[in-house]
Amino acid sequence: MDFKLSEEHLMIQKAARDFAKNTCLPGVIERDEHQKFPKEQVEQLADLGFMGMMVKPEYGGAGMDTISYVLAMEEISKVDASTSVCMSVNNSLVCYGLQEFGTEEQKKKYLTPLAQGKKDGQLYIGAFLLSEPEAGSDATSQKTTAEDMGDYYLLNGTKNWITNGSSASVYLVIAQTHPEKGSHGINAFIVEKNWPGVTVGAKENKLGIRGSDTHSILFNDVKVPKANRIGEDGFGFKFAMKTLSGGRIGIAAQALGIASGAYELALAYSKQRKAFGQEIAKHQAIQFKLADMATRIDAARLLCLKAAWEKDHGMNYDLSSSMAKVYASETAMWVTVEAVQIHGGYGYVKEYHVERLMRDAKITQIYEGTSEVQRIVISRNILK
Ligand code: CAA
Ligand code: FAD
């Protein structure tokens, strides 16, 4: 077993770290405050090849492995989780789903510009539309319908909480075609945002990842060509689950980054701030907090890298991705609360960044499957 990163991995990690420092850090507090989508940051990510990291070069991607993706996600999330969630959705939900299960025609038409993050010089990214007002964790209870009309499907319904909702050009939409078949009647479709009948709903005003644009998306008699269905009739729920297994590695890495970003800030602050005649880092109560933070972060990192390694080696990673996600997100929540505590009153104001990281941490326990859902997946896998 080799815990050393390769030269190539170290280069990717450094590129992501430099990008986070030079491009994400400036203005991150203002983007959070004003809920401003990080368009310039995402455009530059596209130029770096980070919007289609694991896509094969023949489809416009960077041809990197999942380990590289985890390393990049961690570095960017240390500074700006609003930018990293946009990157994560495009990479591991949209591009992965199309590369793995799309037809050749779908890959040429949609995957190639999505992996490049640009089309005709304009931002071109995707979104993944599974959740509904009444179907979140209980994802098989889809109310959105896709009626088979012969040459096309007629799509009707509402999707909720969609990341990249207004900035995406392409939506991967999950909908029910044969309600009598339950999860086996669900399909997945590629839908373009500018098609007639597609409406972008109001933007959500959120606790954290406020730069990310979260919207409901409404479909009213949208005609979806048969050629835009992904996989066989009825494959949609399995498509969503298989795609989410990889997505959860991305969100685990995001949580890892939020935790390690907060830890690095707390560590540096503890060596500067003096109380009772010495740096607070000399007080054992602070030292023990730092020790626990470092230990939990390392454990989260190992789980993320293990899940990524299993994916890169063609193994089943349903269990390891859920373990990484639940552990890293709970670590992120715990570490960020402690990082605010170590900063005292300064931690409670925006200039010191840790309050934002604490707000951003919370979503990692909710999206791409709540912590309870991850425990359902883990227990089913270990008990089967
Ligand atoms: N791979 C392949 N097939 C799978 C699978 C997987 N990983 N997981 C489930 N399936 C199959 C099952 O085998 C079953 O098929 P069969 O009937 O042929 O056996 C079918 O799918 C239904 O599965 P379950 O019976 O397990 O379904 P369930 O109703 O018990 O639900 C669940 C299981 C794990 C709770 C699932 O509904 C789930 O993951 N819910 C959470 C949804 C979620 O993660 N949403 C995220 C939205 S995207 C997002 O959030 C993006 C973002 O924020 C940035
Ligand atoms: P519910 O499913 O109603 O859950 C409520 C509570 O009950 C949770 O604590 C849950 O864990 C618990 N619970 C439910 N069922 C069980 C059970 N069987 N056992 C134990 N506990 C249970 N979705 C997308 O499709 N695409 C996106 O891009 C996307 N982006 C998002 C961005 C943001 C900012 C947010 C907030 C959400 C996003 N989501 C997205 C939706 C997200 O995936 C769901 O919010 C999440 O899956 C939970 O669903 P819910 O909100 O309906 O909660």
Coordinates of C-alpha atoms and ligand atoms in Angstrom, one line a residue:
M1 CA 0.0 0.0 0.0
D2 CA 1.4 3.4 -1.0
F3 CA 0.1 6.5 0.7
K4 CA 2.3 8.8 -1.4
L5 CA 0.7 10.9 -4.0
S6 CA 2.2 10.7 -7.5
E7 CA 3.9 13.7 -9.2
E8 CA 0.9 14.2 -11.4
H9 CA -1.5 14.2 -8.4
L10 CA 0.7 16.7 -6.6
M11 CA 0.6 18.9 -9.6
I12 CA -3.2 18.8 -9.8
Q13 CA -3.4 19.5 -6.1
K14 CA -1.1 22.5 -6.5
A15 CA -3.0 23.8 -9.5
A16 CA -6.3 23.6 -7.5
R17 CA -4.7 25.2 -4.4
D18 CA -3.3 28.1 -6.5
F19 CA -6.7 28.5 -8.2
A20 CA -8.5 28.6 -4.9
K21 CA -6.1 31.2 -3.5
N22 CA -5.8 33.4 -6.5
T23 CA -9.3 33.1 -8.1
C24 CA -11.8 32.0 -5.4
L25 CA -10.6 33.8 -2.3
P26 CA -10.9 37.4 -3.7
G27 CA -14.5 38.4 -3.3
V28 CA -15.7 35.1 -1.6
I29 CA -17.2 37.0 1.3
E30 CA -19.1 39.4 -1.0
R31 CA -20.4 36.6 -3.3
D32 CA -21.7 34.8 -0.2
E33 CA -23.3 37.9 1.2
H34 CA -25.0 38.9 -2.1
Q35 CA -25.7 35.3 -3.3
K36 CA -23.7 36.0 -6.4
F37 CA -23.1 33.0 -8.7
P38 CA -19.3 32.5 -9.2
K39 CA -19.4 32.7 -13.0
E40 CA -15.8 33.9 -13.5
Q41 CA -14.5 31.3 -11.2
V42 CA -16.4 28.5 -13.0
E43 CA -15.3 29.8 -16.4
Q44 CA -11.7 29.6 -15.2
L45 CA -12.3 26.1 -13.8
A46 CA -13.4 25.2 -17.3
D47 CA -10.2 26.6 -18.8
L48 CA -8.2 24.5 -16.3
G49 CA -10.1 21.3 -17.5
F50 CA -11.7 21.0 -14.0
M51 CA -15.3 20.9 -15.3
G52 CA -14.9 17.5 -17.0
M53 CA -11.9 16.1 -15.0
M54 CA -12.8 12.4 -15.4
V55 CA -14.2 12.6 -18.9
K56 CA -12.1 10.9 -21.7
P57 CA -10.2 13.4 -23.9
E58 CA -12.1 12.2 -27.0
Y59 CA -15.2 13.7 -25.4
G60 CA -13.5 17.0 -24.4
G61 CA -12.5 15.9 -20.9
A62 CA -9.2 16.1 -19.0
G63 CA -8.9 12.3 -18.7
M64 CA -7.9 12.4 -15.0
D65 CA -8.7 9.9 -12.3
T66 CA -11.1 10.2 -9.4
I67 CA -8.2 10.6 -6.9
S68 CA -7.3 13.8 -8.8
Y69 CA -10.9 14.9 -8.6
V70 CA -10.9 14.4 -4.8
L71 CA -7.7 16.4 -4.5
A72 CA -9.0 19.3 -6.5
M73 CA -12.4 19.3 -4.8
E74 CA -10.7 19.4 -1.4
E75 CA -8.5 22.4 -2.3
I76 CA -11.2 24.4 -3.9
S77 CA -13.7 23.7 -1.0
K78 CA -11.2 24.9 1.5
V79 CA -11.9 28.4 0.2
D80 CA -15.2 28.4 -1.7
A81 CA -17.8 25.6 -1.4
S82 CA -20.2 27.5 -3.7
T83 CA -17.8 27.2 -6.6
S84 CA -16.9 23.6 -5.7
V85 CA -20.6 22.4 -5.6
C86 CA -21.1 23.7 -9.1
M87 CA -17.9 21.8 -10.2
S88 CA -19.0 18.7 -8.4
V89 CA -22.5 18.5 -10.0
N90 CA -21.1 19.1 -13.5
N91 CA -18.3 16.5 -13.0
S92 CA -19.8 13.7 -11.1
L93 CA -23.5 13.8 -11.7
V94 CA -23.8 15.3 -15.2
C95 CA -20.6 14.3 -17.1
Y96 CA -20.2 11.0 -15.3
G97 CA -23.8 10.0 -16.0
L98 CA -23.6 10.8 -19.7
Q99 CA -20.1 9.3 -20.2
E100 CA -21.2 6.0 -18.5
F101 CA -24.7 5.6 -19.8
G102 CA -25.2 8.0 -22.7
T103 CA -25.4 7.0 -26.4
E104 CA -22.6 8.0 -28.7
E105 CA -24.8 10.7 -30.2
Q106 CA -25.7 12.1 -26.7
K107 CA -22.0 12.1 -25.8
K108 CA -21.0 14.0 -28.9
K109 CA -23.9 16.5 -28.7
Y110 CA -24.0 17.1 -24.9
L111 CA -21.1 15.6 -23.0
T112 CA -18.3 17.2 -25.1
P113 CA -19.3 20.8 -24.5
L114 CA -20.3 20.0 -20.9
A115 CA -16.9 18.5 -20.1
Q116 CA -15.3 21.6 -21.6
G117 CA -17.7 23.8 -19.6
K118 CA -18.1 26.0 -22.6
K119 CA -19.9 26.1 -25.9
D120 CA -19.3 28.8 -28.5
G121 CA -17.2 30.7 -25.9
Q122 CA -20.1 30.8 -23.4
L123 CA -20.4 29.0 -20.1
Y124 CA -22.1 25.6 -20.7
I125 CA -22.8 23.4 -17.6
G126 CA -25.4 20.9 -16.5
A127 CA -27.7 20.2 -13.5
F128 CA -29.1 17.0 -12.1
L129 CA -32.9 17.0 -11.4
L130 CA -34.0 14.2 -9.0
S131 CA -35.6 15.9 -6.0
E132 CA -39.1 17.2 -5.9
P133 CA -41.3 19.0 -3.4
E134 CA -42.6 15.6 -2.1
A135 CA -39.7 13.3 -3.1
G136 CA -36.3 14.0 -1.5
S137 CA -34.9 11.0 0.4
D138 CA -37.9 9.0 -0.8
A139 CA -36.6 9.4 -4.3
T140 CA -38.7 6.6 -5.9
S141 CA -41.9 8.6 -5.2
Q142 CA -41.4 10.7 -8.4
K143 CA -44.5 12.8 -9.3
T144 CA -42.9 14.3 -12.4
T145 CA -44.3 12.4 -15.3
A146 CA -42.9 11.6 -18.8
E147 CA -45.7 10.3 -20.9
D148 CA -44.7 8.1 -23.8
M149 CA -46.3 9.8 -26.9
G150 CA -44.6 7.6 -29.6
D151 CA -41.9 9.8 -31.1
Y152 CA -41.4 11.8 -27.9
Y153 CA -42.1 12.0 -24.2
L154 CA -44.3 14.7 -22.7
L155 CA -42.7 16.0 -19.5
N156 CA -44.8 17.6 -16.7
G157 CA -43.9 18.4 -13.1
T158 CA -41.7 20.4 -10.7
K159 CA -38.2 19.7 -9.5
N160 CA -36.9 21.3 -6.3
W161 CA -33.6 22.5 -5.0
I162 CA -31.7 22.3 -8.2
T163 CA -28.0 23.3 -8.0
N164 CA -26.9 25.2 -11.1
G165 CA -30.7 25.7 -11.7
S166 CA -30.4 29.0 -13.6
S167 CA -26.8 28.8 -14.8
A168 CA -27.1 25.3 -16.4
S169 CA -27.9 24.9 -20.1
V170 CA -28.6 21.2 -19.8
Y171 CA -30.7 19.3 -17.3
L172 CA -30.6 15.5 -16.6
V173 CA -34.2 15.0 -15.4
I174 CA -35.6 12.0 -13.6
A175 CA -39.3 11.3 -14.2
Q176 CA -42.0 8.6 -13.9
T177 CA -43.2 6.9 -17.2
H178 CA -44.9 3.8 -15.8
P179 CA -46.3 4.5 -12.3
E180 CA -47.5 0.9 -12.0
K181 CA -43.9 -0.3 -12.2
G182 CA -42.7 1.8 -9.3
S183 CA -38.9 2.5 -9.4
H184 CA -38.7 0.3 -12.6
G185 CA -41.0 2.7 -14.5
I186 CA -38.7 5.7 -14.0
N187 CA -36.7 7.2 -16.8
A188 CA -33.8 9.8 -17.1
F189 CA -33.8 12.4 -19.9
I190 CA -31.5 15.1 -21.3
V191 CA -33.6 18.3 -21.4
E192 CA -32.3 21.7 -22.7
K193 CA -33.2 24.7 -20.5
N194 CA -34.3 26.8 -23.5
W195 CA -36.9 24.3 -24.7
P196 CA -40.6 25.5 -24.7
G197 CA -42.4 24.6 -21.4
V198 CA -39.3 24.8 -19.2
T199 CA -39.4 27.5 -16.5
V200 CA -36.8 28.4 -14.0
G201 CA -38.5 29.1 -10.6
A202 CA -37.4 31.4 -7.8
K203 CA -33.9 31.3 -6.4
E204 CA -33.6 29.9 -2.9
N205 CA -32.2 32.2 -0.1
K206 CA -29.9 29.8 1.7
L207 CA -28.0 29.4 5.0
G208 CA -24.8 28.4 3.2
I209 CA -23.3 27.8 -0.2
R210 CA -25.0 31.1 -1.0
G211 CA -23.1 31.7 -4.2
S212 CA -24.5 28.5 -5.7
D213 CA -27.8 29.1 -7.6
T214 CA -30.5 26.8 -6.3
H215 CA -33.8 26.9 -8.0
S216 CA -37.0 25.0 -8.6
I217 CA -37.5 24.0 -12.2
L218 CA -41.0 23.6 -13.7
F219 CA -41.9 21.5 -16.8
N220 CA -45.2 22.1 -18.6
D221 CA -45.9 19.9 -21.6
V222 CA -42.2 19.8 -22.5
K223 CA -41.6 17.6 -25.6
V224 CA -38.5 15.5 -25.1
P225 CA -37.3 13.5 -28.1
K226 CA -37.0 9.8 -27.6
A227 CA -33.3 10.1 -28.5
N228 CA -32.8 12.1 -25.3
R229 CA -33.8 9.2 -23.0
I230 CA -30.7 7.8 -21.2
G231 CA -30.5 4.0 -21.2
E232 CA -33.3 1.5 -21.7
D233 CA -36.9 2.3 -20.8
G234 CA -37.2 2.1 -17.0
F235 CA -33.4 2.6 -16.3
G236 CA -33.9 6.0 -14.8
F237 CA -33.9 5.2 -11.1
K238 CA -30.8 2.9 -11.4
F239 CA -29.2 5.7 -13.4
A240 CA -29.8 8.1 -10.6
M241 CA -28.5 5.8 -7.9
K242 CA -25.4 4.7 -9.8
T243 CA -24.6 8.3 -10.7
L244 CA -25.2 9.4 -7.1
S245 CA -22.7 6.9 -5.8
G246 CA -19.9 8.8 -7.6
G247 CA -21.5 12.1 -6.7
R248 CA -21.2 11.3 -3.1
I249 CA -17.4 11.0 -3.4
G250 CA -17.5 14.6 -4.7
I251 CA -19.6 15.9 -1.9
A252 CA -17.4 13.9 0.6
A253 CA -14.4 15.7 -0.8
Q254 CA -16.2 19.0 -0.6
A255 CA -16.9 18.4 3.1
L256 CA -13.3 17.3 3.6
G257 CA -12.2 20.6 2.1
I258 CA -14.5 22.7 4.2
A259 CA -13.2 20.9 7.3
S260 CA -9.6 21.2 6.4
G261 CA -10.0 24.9 5.4
A262 CA -11.5 25.7 8.8
Y263 CA -8.8 23.7 10.6
E264 CA -6.0 25.5 8.8
L265 CA -7.5 28.8 9.8
A266 CA -8.0 27.8 13.4
L267 CA -4.4 26.4 13.6
A268 CA -2.9 29.6 12.3
Y269 CA -5.1 31.8 14.6
S270 CA -4.3 29.7 17.7
K271 CA -0.6 30.5 17.2
Q272 CA -1.2 34.3 16.9
R273 CA -3.9 35.0 19.5
K274 CA -2.7 35.5 23.0
A275 CA -4.7 35.0 26.2
F276 CA -3.5 34.8 29.8
G277 CA 0.0 35.8 28.7
Q278 CA 0.6 33.1 26.0
E279 CA -0.7 32.0 22.6
I280 CA -4.0 30.2 22.9
A281 CA -2.3 27.2 21.2
K282 CA -0.3 26.7 24.4
H283 CA -3.5 26.0 26.3
Q284 CA -4.2 22.3 26.4
A285 CA -7.9 22.7 25.8
I286 CA -7.1 24.3 22.4
Q287 CA -4.4 21.7 21.7
F288 CA -6.8 18.9 22.2
K289 CA -9.4 20.4 19.9
L290 CA -6.7 20.8 17.2
A291 CA -5.6 17.2 17.7
D292 CA -9.1 15.9 17.3
M293 CA -9.7 18.1 14.3
A294 CA -6.5 16.8 12.6
T295 CA -7.3 13.2 13.4
R296 CA -10.9 13.3 12.1
I297 CA -9.9 15.2 8.9
D298 CA -7.2 12.6 8.2
A299 CA -9.7 9.8 8.6
A300 CA -12.2 11.6 6.3
R301 CA -9.5 12.1 3.7
L302 CA -8.6 8.4 3.8
L303 CA -12.2 7.4 3.3
C304 CA -12.5 9.8 0.4
L305 CA -9.4 8.5 -1.3
K306 CA -10.4 4.9 -0.7
A307 CA -13.8 5.4 -2.4
A308 CA -12.0 7.2 -5.3
W309 CA -9.4 4.4 -5.6
E310 CA -12.2 1.8 -5.7
K311 CA -14.0 3.7 -8.4
D312 CA -10.7 4.1 -10.4
H313 CA -10.1 0.3 -10.1
G314 CA -13.5 -0.7 -11.4
M315 CA -14.7 -1.9 -8.1
N316 CA -18.2 -1.4 -6.5
Y317 CA -18.0 1.8 -4.5
D318 CA -21.6 2.2 -3.2
L319 CA -20.5 1.4 0.3
S320 CA -17.3 3.3 0.4
S321 CA -18.8 6.5 -1.1
S322 CA -21.6 6.6 1.5
M323 CA -19.1 5.9 4.3
A324 CA -16.9 8.8 3.0
K325 CA -19.9 11.1 2.6
V326 CA -21.4 10.6 6.0
Y327 CA -18.1 10.7 7.8
A328 CA -16.6 13.7 6.0
S329 CA -19.8 15.7 6.3
E330 CA -20.2 15.1 10.0
T331 CA -16.5 15.9 10.4
A332 CA -17.0 19.2 8.5
M333 CA -19.9 20.2 10.8
W334 CA -18.0 19.3 13.9
V335 CA -14.7 20.9 12.8
T336 CA -16.2 24.1 11.6
V337 CA -18.1 24.6 14.9
E338 CA -14.8 24.1 16.8
A339 CA -13.0 26.4 14.4
V340 CA -15.4 29.2 15.3
Q341 CA -14.9 28.4 19.0
I342 CA -11.1 28.7 18.6
H343 CA -11.5 32.1 17.0
G344 CA -13.7 33.3 19.8
G345 CA -15.7 36.5 18.9
Y346 CA -13.7 37.0 15.8
G347 CA -15.0 33.7 14.5
Y348 CA -18.5 35.0 14.6
V349 CA -17.8 37.7 12.0
K350 CA -17.4 37.4 8.3
E351 CA -13.8 38.6 7.8
Y352 CA -12.4 35.5 9.5
H353 CA -14.1 33.1 7.0
V354 CA -14.8 30.3 9.6
E355 CA -18.5 31.3 10.2
R356 CA -19.1 30.9 6.4
L357 CA -17.4 27.5 6.4
M358 CA -19.6 26.5 9.3
R359 CA -22.7 27.6 7.4
D360 CA -21.5 25.8 4.3
A361 CA -20.7 22.6 6.2
K362 CA -24.4 22.0 7.0
I363 CA -25.5 21.3 3.5
T364 CA -23.0 18.4 3.1
Q365 CA -25.1 16.5 5.6
I366 CA -28.2 17.0 3.5
Y367 CA -27.7 17.0 -0.2
E368 CA -26.8 14.0 -2.4
G369 CA -28.5 11.9 0.3
T370 CA -28.9 13.0 4.0
S371 CA -26.7 11.4 6.7
E372 CA -29.7 9.2 7.5
V373 CA -29.9 8.0 3.8
Q374 CA -26.1 7.3 3.8
R375 CA -26.7 5.1 6.9
I376 CA -29.5 3.3 5.1
V377 CA -27.2 2.6 2.2
I378 CA -24.3 1.5 4.5
S379 CA -26.4 -0.7 6.7
R380 CA -28.1 -2.4 3.6
N381 CA -24.7 -3.0 2.1
I382 CA -23.1 -4.5 5.3
L383 CA -26.2 -6.6 6.1
K384 CA -26.9 -8.1 2.7
Ligands
CAA1 N1 -27.0 0.9 -8.0 C1 -27.9 0.2 -8.7 N2 -29.2 0.0 -8.4 C2 -29.6 0.5 -7.2 C3 -28.8 1.2 -6.4 C4 -27.4 1.4 -6.8 N3 -26.5 2.1 -6.1 N4 -29.5 1.6 -5.3 C5 -30.7 1.2 -5.4 N5 -30.8 0.5 -6.6 C6 -32.0 -0.2 -7.1 C7 -32.4 -1.3 -6.2 O1 -31.7 -2.5 -6.3 C8 -33.9 -1.5 -6.5 O2 -34.0 -2.2 -7.7 P1 -34.6 -3.7 -7.7 O3 -36.1 -3.5 -7.3 O4 -34.4 -4.2 -9.1 O5 -33.9 -4.5 -6.6 C9 -34.3 -0.1 -6.9 O6 -33.1 0.7 -7.3 C10 -35.0 0.7 -5.8 O7 -34.1 0.7 -4.7 P2 -34.5 0.6 -3.2 O8 -35.5 -0.4 -3.0 O9 -33.3 0.5 -2.4 O10 -35.2 2.0 -3.0 P3 -35.7 2.8 -1.7 O11 -37.0 3.4 -2.0 O12 -35.5 1.9 -0.5 O13 -34.6 4.0 -1.6 C11 -32.5 5.2 -1.1 C12 -33.2 3.8 -1.4 C13 -31.1 4.8 -0.9 C14 -33.1 5.8 0.2 C15 -32.7 6.1 -2.3 O14 -34.0 6.5 -2.5 C16 -31.8 7.4 -2.1 O15 -30.6 7.3 -2.4 N6 -32.4 8.5 -1.7 C17 -31.7 9.8 -1.6 C18 -31.8 10.5 -2.8 C19 -30.7 11.5 -3.1 O16 -29.5 11.1 -2.7 N7 -30.9 12.6 -3.7 C20 -29.9 13.5 -4.1 C21 -30.4 14.4 -5.2 S1 -29.1 15.1 -6.1 C22 -28.4 16.3 -5.1 O17 -28.7 16.4 -4.0 C23 -27.3 17.1 -5.8 C24 -26.7 18.2 -5.0 O18 -27.3 18.6 -4.0 C25 -25.6 18.9 -5.3
FAD2 P1 -36.8 14.6 3.4 O1 -36.5 13.5 2.6 O2 -38.2 15.1 3.6 O3 -36.1 14.3 4.8 C1 -36.4 15.1 6.0 C2 -35.7 14.4 7.2 O4 -36.2 13.1 7.4 C3 -34.2 14.3 6.9 O5 -33.5 14.4 8.1 C4 -34.1 12.8 6.4 O6 -32.8 12.3 6.6 C5 -35.1 12.1 7.3 N1 -35.6 10.9 6.7 C6 -36.3 10.7 5.6 N2 -36.5 9.4 5.3 C7 -35.9 8.7 6.3 C8 -35.8 7.3 6.6 N3 -36.3 6.4 5.8 N4 -35.1 7.0 7.7 C9 -34.5 8.0 8.5 N5 -34.6 9.3 8.3 C10 -35.3 9.7 7.2 N6 -31.6 17.7 -5.4 C11 -31.4 17.4 -6.7 O7 -32.1 16.5 -7.3 N7 -30.5 18.1 -7.5 C12 -29.8 19.1 -6.9 O8 -28.9 19.7 -7.7 C13 -29.9 19.4 -5.6 N8 -29.2 20.4 -5.0 C14 -29.6 20.8 -3.7 C15 -29.0 22.0 -3.2 C16 -29.4 22.4 -1.9 C17 -28.8 23.7 -1.4 C18 -30.4 21.7 -1.2 C19 -30.8 22.2 0.2 C20 -30.9 20.5 -1.7 C21 -30.5 20.1 -2.9 N9 -31.1 19.0 -3.5 C22 -30.9 18.7 -4.8 C23 -32.1 18.2 -2.7 C24 -31.5 17.3 -1.7 O9 -30.9 16.2 -2.3 C25 -32.6 16.9 -0.7 O10 -32.9 18.0 0.0 C26 -32.2 15.7 0.1 O11 -32.1 14.5 -0.6 C27 -33.3 15.5 1.3 O12 -34.6 15.5 0.8 P2 -35.7 16.4 1.5 O13 -35.2 17.8 1.5 O14 -37.0 16.2 0.7 O15 -35.8 15.9 2.9

